[in-house]
mmCIF file of C-alpha atoms in Angstrom:
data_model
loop_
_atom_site.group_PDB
_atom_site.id
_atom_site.type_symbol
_atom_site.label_atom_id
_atom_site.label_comp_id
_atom_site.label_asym_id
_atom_site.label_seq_id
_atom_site.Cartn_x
_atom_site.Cartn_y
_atom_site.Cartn_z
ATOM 1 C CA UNK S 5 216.090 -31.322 84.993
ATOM 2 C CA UNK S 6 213.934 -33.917 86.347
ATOM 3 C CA UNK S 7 212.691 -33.544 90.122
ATOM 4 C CA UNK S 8 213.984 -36.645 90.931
ATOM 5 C CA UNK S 9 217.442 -36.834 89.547
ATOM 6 C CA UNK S 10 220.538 -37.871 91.628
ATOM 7 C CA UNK S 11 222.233 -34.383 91.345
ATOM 8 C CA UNK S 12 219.758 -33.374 93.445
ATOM 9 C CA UNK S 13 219.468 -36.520 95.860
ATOM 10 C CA UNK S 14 223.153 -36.880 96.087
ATOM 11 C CA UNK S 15 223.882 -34.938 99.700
ATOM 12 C CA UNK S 16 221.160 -37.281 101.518
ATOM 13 C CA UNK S 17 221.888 -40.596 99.786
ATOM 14 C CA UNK S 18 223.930 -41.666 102.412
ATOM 15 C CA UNK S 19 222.163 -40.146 105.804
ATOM 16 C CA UNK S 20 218.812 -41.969 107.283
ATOM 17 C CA UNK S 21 217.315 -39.103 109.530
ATOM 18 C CA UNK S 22 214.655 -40.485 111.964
ATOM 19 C CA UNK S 23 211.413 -38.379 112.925
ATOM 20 C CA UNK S 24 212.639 -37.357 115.642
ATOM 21 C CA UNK S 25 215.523 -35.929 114.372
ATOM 22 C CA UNK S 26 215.958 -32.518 113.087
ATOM 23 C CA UNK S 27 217.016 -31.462 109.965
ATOM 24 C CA UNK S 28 218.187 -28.389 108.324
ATOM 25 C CA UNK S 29 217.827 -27.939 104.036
ATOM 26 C CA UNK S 30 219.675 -25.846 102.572
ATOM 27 C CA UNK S 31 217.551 -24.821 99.527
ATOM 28 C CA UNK S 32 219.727 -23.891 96.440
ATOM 29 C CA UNK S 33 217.307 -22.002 93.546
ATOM 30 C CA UNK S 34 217.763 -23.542 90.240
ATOM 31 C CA UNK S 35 219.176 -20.873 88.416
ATOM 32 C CA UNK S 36 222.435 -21.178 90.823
ATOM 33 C CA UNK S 37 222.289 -25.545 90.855
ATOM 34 C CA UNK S 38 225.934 -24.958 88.655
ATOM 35 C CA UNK S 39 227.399 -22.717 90.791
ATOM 36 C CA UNK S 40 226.591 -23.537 93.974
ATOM 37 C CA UNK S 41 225.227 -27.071 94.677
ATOM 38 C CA UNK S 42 228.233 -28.646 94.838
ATOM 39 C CA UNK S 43 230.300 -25.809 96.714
ATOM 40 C CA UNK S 44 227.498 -26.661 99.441
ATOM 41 C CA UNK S 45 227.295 -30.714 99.775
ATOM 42 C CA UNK S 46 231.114 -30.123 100.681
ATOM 43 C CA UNK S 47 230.309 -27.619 102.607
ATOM 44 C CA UNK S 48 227.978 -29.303 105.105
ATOM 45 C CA UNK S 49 229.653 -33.096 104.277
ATOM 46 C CA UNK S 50 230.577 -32.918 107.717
ATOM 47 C CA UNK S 51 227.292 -31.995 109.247
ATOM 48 C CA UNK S 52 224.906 -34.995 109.333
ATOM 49 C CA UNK S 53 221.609 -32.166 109.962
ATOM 50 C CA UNK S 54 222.026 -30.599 106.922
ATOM 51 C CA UNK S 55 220.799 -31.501 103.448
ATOM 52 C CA UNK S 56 221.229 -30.021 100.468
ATOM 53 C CA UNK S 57 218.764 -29.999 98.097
ATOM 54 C CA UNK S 58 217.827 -28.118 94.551
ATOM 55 C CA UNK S 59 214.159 -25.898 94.816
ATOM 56 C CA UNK S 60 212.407 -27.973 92.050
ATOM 57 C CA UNK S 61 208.602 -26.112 92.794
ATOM 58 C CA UNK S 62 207.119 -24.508 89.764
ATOM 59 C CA UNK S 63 204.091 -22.907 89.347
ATOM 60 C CA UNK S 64 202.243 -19.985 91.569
ATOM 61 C CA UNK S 65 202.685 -19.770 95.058
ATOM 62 C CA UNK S 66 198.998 -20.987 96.371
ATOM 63 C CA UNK S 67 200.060 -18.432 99.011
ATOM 64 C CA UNK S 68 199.824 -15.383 97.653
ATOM 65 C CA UNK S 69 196.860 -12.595 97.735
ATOM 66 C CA UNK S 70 194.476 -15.792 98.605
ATOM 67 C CA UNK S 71 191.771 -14.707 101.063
ATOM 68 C CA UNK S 72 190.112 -17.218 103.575
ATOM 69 C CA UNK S 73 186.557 -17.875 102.585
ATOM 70 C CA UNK S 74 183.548 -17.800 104.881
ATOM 71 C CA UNK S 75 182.978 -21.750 104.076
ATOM 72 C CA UNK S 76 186.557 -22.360 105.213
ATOM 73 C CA UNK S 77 186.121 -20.626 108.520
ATOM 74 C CA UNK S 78 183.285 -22.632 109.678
ATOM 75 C CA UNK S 79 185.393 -25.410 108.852
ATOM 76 C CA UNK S 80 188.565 -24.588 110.931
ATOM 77 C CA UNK S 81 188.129 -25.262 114.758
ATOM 78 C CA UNK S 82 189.903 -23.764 117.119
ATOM 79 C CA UNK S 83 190.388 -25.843 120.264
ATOM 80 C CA UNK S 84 191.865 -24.920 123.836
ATOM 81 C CA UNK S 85 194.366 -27.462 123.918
ATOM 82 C CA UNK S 86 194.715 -27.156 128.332
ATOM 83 C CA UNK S 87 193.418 -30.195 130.096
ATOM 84 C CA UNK S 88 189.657 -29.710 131.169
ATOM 85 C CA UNK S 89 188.862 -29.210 134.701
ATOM 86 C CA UNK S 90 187.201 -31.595 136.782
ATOM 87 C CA UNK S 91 183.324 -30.955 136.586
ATOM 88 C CA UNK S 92 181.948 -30.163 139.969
ATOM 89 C CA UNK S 93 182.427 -27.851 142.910
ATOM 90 C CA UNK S 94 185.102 -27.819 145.665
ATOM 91 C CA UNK S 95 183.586 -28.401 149.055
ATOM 92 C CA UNK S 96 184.343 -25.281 151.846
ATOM 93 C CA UNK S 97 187.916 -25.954 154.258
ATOM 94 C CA UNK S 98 188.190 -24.823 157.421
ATOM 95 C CA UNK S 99 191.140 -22.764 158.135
ATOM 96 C CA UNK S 100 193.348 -24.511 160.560
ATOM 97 C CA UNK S 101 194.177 -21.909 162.701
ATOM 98 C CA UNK S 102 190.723 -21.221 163.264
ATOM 99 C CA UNK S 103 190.669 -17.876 161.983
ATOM 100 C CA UNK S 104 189.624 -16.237 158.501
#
């Protein structure tokens, strides 16, 4: 079963989803493609925000057990993402009313 094949391809042949759209996948394992992907494209045909799409990874998940090294956390910034005050002081108000 090749990654690309139109089994797989077939429930989002037809939709064009923009960026700034969102879409839902409904991820079918391969060792269910025959018994379920095509109870699910009819499923969702009505529902343009879902695709459905065979899980073609293989291999180890890069995930798993892996520990951060000390090189990689000198590389990773972390950044305060609020907008930066205006450098400088505030000058003193006088209270209206005249008292404090």
């Amino acid at each position: 079963m090749a990654g690309s094949s139109p089994r797989s391809l077939r429930s989002s042949a037809d939709r064009h989803h923009s960026y700034n759209q969102s879409v839902i996948y409904c991820v079918i394992p391969p060792e269910l493609e025959d018994e379920l992907f095509d109870k699910m494209v009819e499923y969702y045909k009505d529902n343009p925000n879902v695709t459905v799409i065979i899980d073609r990874r293989t291999g180890p998940d890069r995930r798993a057990g892996r520990k951060v090294t000390d090189a990689e956390k000198e590389q990773r910034q972390i950044r305060d993402r609020r907008r930066a005050r205006i450098p400088g002081t505030f000058p003193d108000t006088d209270d209206p009313s005249g008292s404090l």
